[in-house]
Amino acid sequence: MKTVTKNIKSNNNFQRSIYDPSLDHLEGKVFFKEKLEDAKEFLKKYGLPKEAIEILNKRALSKQ
């Protein structure tokens, strides 16, 4: 898992990701379960917009 450090002593303020092995145990865990459940309910009720489905289909085809 990666952490982000910010360079504040330079004019080049950009975020640089570095690998932090101590965070590997958090890989794939859900931190905001209530938001995830809300999102799942929303998708069950309303579905995905047509544009999002087209983007997902293009990505799936490009990986094959």
CSV table of C-alpha atoms in Angstrom, one decimal:
chain,number,residue,atom,x,y,z
A,1,MET,CA,0.0,0.0,0.0
A,2,LYS,CA,1.2,3.5,-0.7
A,3,THR,CA,1.4,6.6,1.4
A,4,VAL,CA,1.6,10.2,0.2
A,5,THR,CA,4.3,12.7,1.2
A,6,LYS,CA,4.2,16.3,0.3
A,7,ASN,CA,7.2,18.4,-0.4
A,8,ILE,CA,6.6,21.8,1.4
A,9,LYS,CA,10.2,23.2,1.1
A,10,SER,CA,10.1,23.6,-2.7
A,11,ASN,CA,8.1,25.5,-5.3
A,12,ASN,CA,7.3,22.1,-6.8
A,13,ASN,CA,4.3,21.2,-4.7
A,14,PHE,CA,3.2,17.8,-6.0
A,15,GLN,CA,2.3,14.6,-4.2
A,16,ARG,CA,4.7,11.8,-4.4
A,17,SER,CA,3.7,8.3,-3.5
A,18,ILE,CA,6.1,6.0,-1.7
A,19,TYR,CA,5.7,2.4,-0.8
A,20,ASP,CA,5.1,1.7,2.9
A,21,PRO,CA,5.2,-2.0,3.7
A,22,SER,CA,3.8,-1.4,7.2
A,23,LEU,CA,0.4,-0.6,5.6
A,24,ASP,CA,0.2,-3.8,3.6
A,25,HIS,CA,-2.2,-5.4,6.1
A,26,LEU,CA,-4.8,-2.7,5.1
A,27,GLU,CA,-4.8,-3.7,1.5
A,28,GLY,CA,-8.4,-4.4,0.3
A,29,LYS,CA,-10.1,-3.4,3.6
A,30,VAL,CA,-13.1,-1.1,3.6
A,31,PHE,CA,-12.8,1.9,5.9
A,32,PHE,CA,-16.2,3.4,5.4
A,33,LYS,CA,-18.6,0.5,5.4
A,34,GLU,CA,-21.7,2.7,5.8
A,35,LYS,CA,-20.8,4.6,2.6
A,36,LEU,CA,-20.1,1.4,0.8
A,37,GLU,CA,-23.5,0.0,1.8
A,38,ASP,CA,-25.2,3.3,0.7
A,39,ALA,CA,-23.5,3.1,-2.6
A,40,LYS,CA,-24.6,-0.5,-3.1
A,41,GLU,CA,-28.2,0.4,-2.3
A,42,PHE,CA,-28.1,3.3,-4.7
A,43,LEU,CA,-26.8,1.1,-7.5
A,44,LYS,CA,-29.5,-1.5,-6.8
A,45,LYS,CA,-32.2,1.1,-6.9
A,46,TYR,CA,-31.0,3.3,-9.8
A,47,GLY,CA,-28.4,1.4,-11.7
A,48,LEU,CA,-25.4,2.9,-13.5
A,49,PRO,CA,-25.7,5.7,-16.0
A,50,LYS,CA,-25.3,4.7,-19.7
A,51,GLU,CA,-22.0,6.6,-20.0
A,52,ALA,CA,-20.5,4.7,-17.1
A,53,ILE,CA,-21.6,1.3,-18.6
A,54,GLU,CA,-19.9,2.3,-21.9
A,55,ILE,CA,-16.7,3.2,-20.2
A,56,LEU,CA,-16.6,-0.1,-18.2
A,57,ASN,CA,-17.3,-2.1,-21.4
A,58,LYS,CA,-14.5,-0.3,-23.2
A,59,ARG,CA,-12.1,-1.1,-20.4
A,60,ALA,CA,-13.2,-4.8,-20.3
A,61,LEU,CA,-12.7,-5.1,-24.1
A,62,SER,CA,-9.2,-3.4,-24.0
A,63,LYS,CA,-8.0,-5.9,-21.4
A,64,GLN,CA,-8.9,-8.9,-23.5
